[in-house]
Tab-separated table of C-alpha atoms in Angstrom:
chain	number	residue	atom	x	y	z
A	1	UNK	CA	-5.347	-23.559	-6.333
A	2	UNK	CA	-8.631	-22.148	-8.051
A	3	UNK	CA	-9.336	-18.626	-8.971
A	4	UNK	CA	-11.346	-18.398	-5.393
A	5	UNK	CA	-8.425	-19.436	-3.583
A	6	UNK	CA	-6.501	-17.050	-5.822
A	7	UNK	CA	-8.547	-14.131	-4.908
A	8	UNK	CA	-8.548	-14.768	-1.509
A	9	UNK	CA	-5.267	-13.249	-1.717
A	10	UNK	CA	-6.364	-10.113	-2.560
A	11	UNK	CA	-9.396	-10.116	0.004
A	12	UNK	CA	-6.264	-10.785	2.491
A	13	UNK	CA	-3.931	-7.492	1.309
A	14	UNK	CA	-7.241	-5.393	1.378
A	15	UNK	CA	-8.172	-6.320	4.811
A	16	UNK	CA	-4.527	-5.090	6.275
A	17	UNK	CA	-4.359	-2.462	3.853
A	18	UNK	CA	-7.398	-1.262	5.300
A	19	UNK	CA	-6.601	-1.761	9.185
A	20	UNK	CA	-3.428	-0.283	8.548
A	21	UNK	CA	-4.861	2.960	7.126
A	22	UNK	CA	-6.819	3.437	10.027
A	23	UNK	CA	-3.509	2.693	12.165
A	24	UNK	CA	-1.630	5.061	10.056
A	25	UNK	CA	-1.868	8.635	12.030
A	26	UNK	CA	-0.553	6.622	14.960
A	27	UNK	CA	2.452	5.488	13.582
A	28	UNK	CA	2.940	8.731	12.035
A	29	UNK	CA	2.366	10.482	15.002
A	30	UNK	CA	5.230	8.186	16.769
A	31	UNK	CA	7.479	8.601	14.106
A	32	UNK	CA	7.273	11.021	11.514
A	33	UNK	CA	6.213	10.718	7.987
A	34	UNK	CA	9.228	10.087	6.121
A	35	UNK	CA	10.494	7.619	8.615
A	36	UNK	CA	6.801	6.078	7.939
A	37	UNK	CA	7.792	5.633	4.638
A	38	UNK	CA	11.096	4.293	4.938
A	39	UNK	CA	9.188	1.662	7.107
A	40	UNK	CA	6.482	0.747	5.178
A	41	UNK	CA	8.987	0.385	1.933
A	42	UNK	CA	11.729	-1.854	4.257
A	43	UNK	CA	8.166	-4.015	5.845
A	44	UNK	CA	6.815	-4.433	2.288
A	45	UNK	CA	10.253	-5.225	1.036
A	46	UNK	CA	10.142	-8.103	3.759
A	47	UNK	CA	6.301	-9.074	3.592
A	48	UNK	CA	7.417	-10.037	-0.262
A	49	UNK	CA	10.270	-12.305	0.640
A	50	UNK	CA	8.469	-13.723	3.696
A	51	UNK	CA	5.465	-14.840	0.835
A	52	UNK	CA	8.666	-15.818	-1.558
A	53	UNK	CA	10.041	-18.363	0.931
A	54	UNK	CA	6.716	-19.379	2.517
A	55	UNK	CA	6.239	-22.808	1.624
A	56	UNK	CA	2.410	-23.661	2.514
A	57	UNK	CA	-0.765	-21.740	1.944
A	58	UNK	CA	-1.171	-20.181	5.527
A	59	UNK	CA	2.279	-18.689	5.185
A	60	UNK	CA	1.336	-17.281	2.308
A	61	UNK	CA	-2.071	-15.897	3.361
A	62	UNK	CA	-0.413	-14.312	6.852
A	63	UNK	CA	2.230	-13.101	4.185
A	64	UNK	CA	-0.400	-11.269	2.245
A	65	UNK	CA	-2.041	-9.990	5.131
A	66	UNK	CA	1.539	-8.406	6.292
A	67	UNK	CA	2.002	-7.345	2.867
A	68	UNK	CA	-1.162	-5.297	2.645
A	69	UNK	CA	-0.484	-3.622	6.452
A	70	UNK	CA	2.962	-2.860	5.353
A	71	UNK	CA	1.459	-0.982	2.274
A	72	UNK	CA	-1.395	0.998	4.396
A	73	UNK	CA	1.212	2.737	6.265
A	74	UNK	CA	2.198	4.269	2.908
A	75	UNK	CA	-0.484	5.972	1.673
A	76	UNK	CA	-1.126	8.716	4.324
A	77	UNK	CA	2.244	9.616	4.964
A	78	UNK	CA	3.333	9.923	1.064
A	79	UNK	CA	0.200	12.517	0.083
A	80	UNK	CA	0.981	14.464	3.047
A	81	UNK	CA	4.697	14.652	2.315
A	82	UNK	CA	4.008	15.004	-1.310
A	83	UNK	CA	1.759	17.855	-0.672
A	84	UNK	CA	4.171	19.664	1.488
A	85	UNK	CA	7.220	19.437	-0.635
A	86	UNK	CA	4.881	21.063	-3.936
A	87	UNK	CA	3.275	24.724	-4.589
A	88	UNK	CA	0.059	24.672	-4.426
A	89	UNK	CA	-0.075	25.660	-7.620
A	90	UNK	CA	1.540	22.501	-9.034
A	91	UNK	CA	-0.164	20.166	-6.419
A	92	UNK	CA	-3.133	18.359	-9.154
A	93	UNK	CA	-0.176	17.802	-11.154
A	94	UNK	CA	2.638	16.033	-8.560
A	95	UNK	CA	-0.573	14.001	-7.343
A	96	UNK	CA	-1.561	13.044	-10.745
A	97	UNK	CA	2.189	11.816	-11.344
A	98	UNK	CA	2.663	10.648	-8.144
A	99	UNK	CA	-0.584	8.342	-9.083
A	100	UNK	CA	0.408	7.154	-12.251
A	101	UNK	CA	2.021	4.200	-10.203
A	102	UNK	CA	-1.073	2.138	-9.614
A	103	UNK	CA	-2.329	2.270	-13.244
A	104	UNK	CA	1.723	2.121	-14.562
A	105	UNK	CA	1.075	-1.346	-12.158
A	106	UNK	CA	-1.089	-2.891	-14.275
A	107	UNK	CA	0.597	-3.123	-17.450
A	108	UNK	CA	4.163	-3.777	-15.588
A	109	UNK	CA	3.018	-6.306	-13.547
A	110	UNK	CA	2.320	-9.192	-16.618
A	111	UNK	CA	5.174	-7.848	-18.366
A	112	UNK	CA	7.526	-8.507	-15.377
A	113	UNK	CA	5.573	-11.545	-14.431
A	114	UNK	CA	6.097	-12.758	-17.769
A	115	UNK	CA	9.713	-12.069	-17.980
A	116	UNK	CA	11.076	-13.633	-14.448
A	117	UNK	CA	8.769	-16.721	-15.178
A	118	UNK	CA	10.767	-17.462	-18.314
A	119	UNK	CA	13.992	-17.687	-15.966
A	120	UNK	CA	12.858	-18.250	-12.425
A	121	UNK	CA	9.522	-18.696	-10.797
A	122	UNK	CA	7.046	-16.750	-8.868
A	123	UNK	CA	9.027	-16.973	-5.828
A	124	UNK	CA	12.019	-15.098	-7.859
A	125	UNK	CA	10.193	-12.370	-8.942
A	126	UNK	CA	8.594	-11.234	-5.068
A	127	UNK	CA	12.201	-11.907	-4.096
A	128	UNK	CA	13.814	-9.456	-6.627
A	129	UNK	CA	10.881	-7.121	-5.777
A	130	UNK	CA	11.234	-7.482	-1.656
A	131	UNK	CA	14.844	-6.282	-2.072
A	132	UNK	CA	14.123	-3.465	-4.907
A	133	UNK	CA	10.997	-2.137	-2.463
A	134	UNK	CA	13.548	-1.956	0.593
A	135	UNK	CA	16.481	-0.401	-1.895
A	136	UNK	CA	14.030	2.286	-2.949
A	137	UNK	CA	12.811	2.596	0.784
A	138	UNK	CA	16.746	3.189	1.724
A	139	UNK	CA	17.185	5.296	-1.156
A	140	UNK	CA	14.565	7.743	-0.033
A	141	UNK	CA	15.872	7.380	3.407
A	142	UNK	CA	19.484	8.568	2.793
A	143	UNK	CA	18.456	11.370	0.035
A	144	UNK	CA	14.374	11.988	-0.113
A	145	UNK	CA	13.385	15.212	0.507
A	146	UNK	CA	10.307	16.474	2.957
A	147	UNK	CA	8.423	14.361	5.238
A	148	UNK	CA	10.352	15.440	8.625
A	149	UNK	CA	7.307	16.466	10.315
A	150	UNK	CA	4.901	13.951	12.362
A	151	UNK	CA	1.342	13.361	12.055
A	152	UNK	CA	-1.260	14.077	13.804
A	153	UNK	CA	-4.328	11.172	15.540
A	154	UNK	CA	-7.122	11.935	14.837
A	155	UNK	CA	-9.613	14.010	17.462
A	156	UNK	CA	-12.185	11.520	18.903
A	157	UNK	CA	-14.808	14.373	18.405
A	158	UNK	CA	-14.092	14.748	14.607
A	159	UNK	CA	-14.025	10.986	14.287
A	160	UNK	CA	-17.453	10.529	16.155
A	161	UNK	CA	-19.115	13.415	14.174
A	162	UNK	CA	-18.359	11.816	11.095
A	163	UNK	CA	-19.395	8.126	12.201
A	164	UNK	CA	-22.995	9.417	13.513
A	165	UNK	CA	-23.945	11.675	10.037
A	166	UNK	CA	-26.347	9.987	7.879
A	167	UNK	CA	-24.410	11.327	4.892
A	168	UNK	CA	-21.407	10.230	5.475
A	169	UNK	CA	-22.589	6.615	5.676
A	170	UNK	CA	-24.831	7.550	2.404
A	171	UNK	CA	-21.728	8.426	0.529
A	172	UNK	CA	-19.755	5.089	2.015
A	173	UNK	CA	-22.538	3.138	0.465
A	174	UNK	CA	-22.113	5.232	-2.844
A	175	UNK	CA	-18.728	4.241	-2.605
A	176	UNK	CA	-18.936	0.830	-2.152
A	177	UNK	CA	-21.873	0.316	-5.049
A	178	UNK	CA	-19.256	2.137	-7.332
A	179	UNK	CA	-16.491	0.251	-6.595
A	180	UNK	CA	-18.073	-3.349	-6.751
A	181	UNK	CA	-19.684	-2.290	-10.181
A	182	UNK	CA	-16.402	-1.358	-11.807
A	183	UNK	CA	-15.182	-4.682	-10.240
A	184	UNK	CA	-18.166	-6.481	-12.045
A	185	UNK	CA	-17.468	-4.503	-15.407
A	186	UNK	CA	-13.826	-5.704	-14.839
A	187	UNK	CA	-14.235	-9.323	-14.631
């Protein structure tokens, strides 16, 4: 497998990431948003070890693509709980902590890499992670706080005046230029 192969990977997450995030409010709205999160940590939990016992490269790749739609559920669901658990007047700092995660990420992620490759192999490591994301998921499911309240879809009225303003596409373009530069300056 070559580094284009290897990247593909991520292509794959972002793509369900992405339709999942624009799924979110739906499931949220069917649910609520801490049973969002319990689900999203129990799917990503089992997107890991689906990709840990998947044997050939499409497994993997539908794997990824699971993985990343398990994680888009996430997102909306924990800021909004998040938010409604803290003052306002402590909210820049629980969203600051809350993402430290990401960045925490990539330092952790060689470091445990490195450590279950001396023992095991990569399979062992998204195993042990599938069950500690589902634990966690659990964990906030028995004894997290907030989150009992459901989301709302989006009006289709809101949605359309935001999809026909020239400046909202200007700052999606903005966006994007920023983001593939600091993905240049990181390679």
């Amino acid at each position: 497998m070559g580094h284009g192969e290897a990247g593909s990977f991520f292509l794959l997450i972002s793509l369900g990431y992405f339709a999942m995030l624009l799924a979110s409010s739906i499931v949220s709205s069917q649910l609520n948003h801490r049973k969002t999160i319990l689900l999203s940590s129990v799917l990503v939990g089992c997107a890991l070890l689906f990709v840990s016992l998947s044997w050939d490269l499409w497994g993997i790749r539908l794997g990824f693509v699971f993985l990343g739609m398990a994680a888009g559920l996430y997102l909306p669901s924990g800021i909004v709980t998040l938010t409604a658990l803290v003052r306002p007047n402590d909210l820049g700092k629980a969203i600051a902590v809350h993402e430290l995660a990401p960045n925490l990420a990539y330092v952790l992620a060689p470091l445990l890499a490195e450590t279950f490759l001396r023992w095991g192999s990569w399979r062992t490591m998204l195993m042990y992670l599938g069950f500690a994301s589902m634990f966690s998921g659990l964990v906030f499911g028995f004894w997290g706080k907030g989150g009992t309240f459901r989301g709302e879809v989006p009006n289709t009225k809101t949605l359309s005046s935001f999809l026909f303003t020239p400046s909202f596409w200007l700052m999606v373009v903005i966006f994007a230029l920023g983001i593939g530069a600091a993905m240049v300056f990181t390679l």
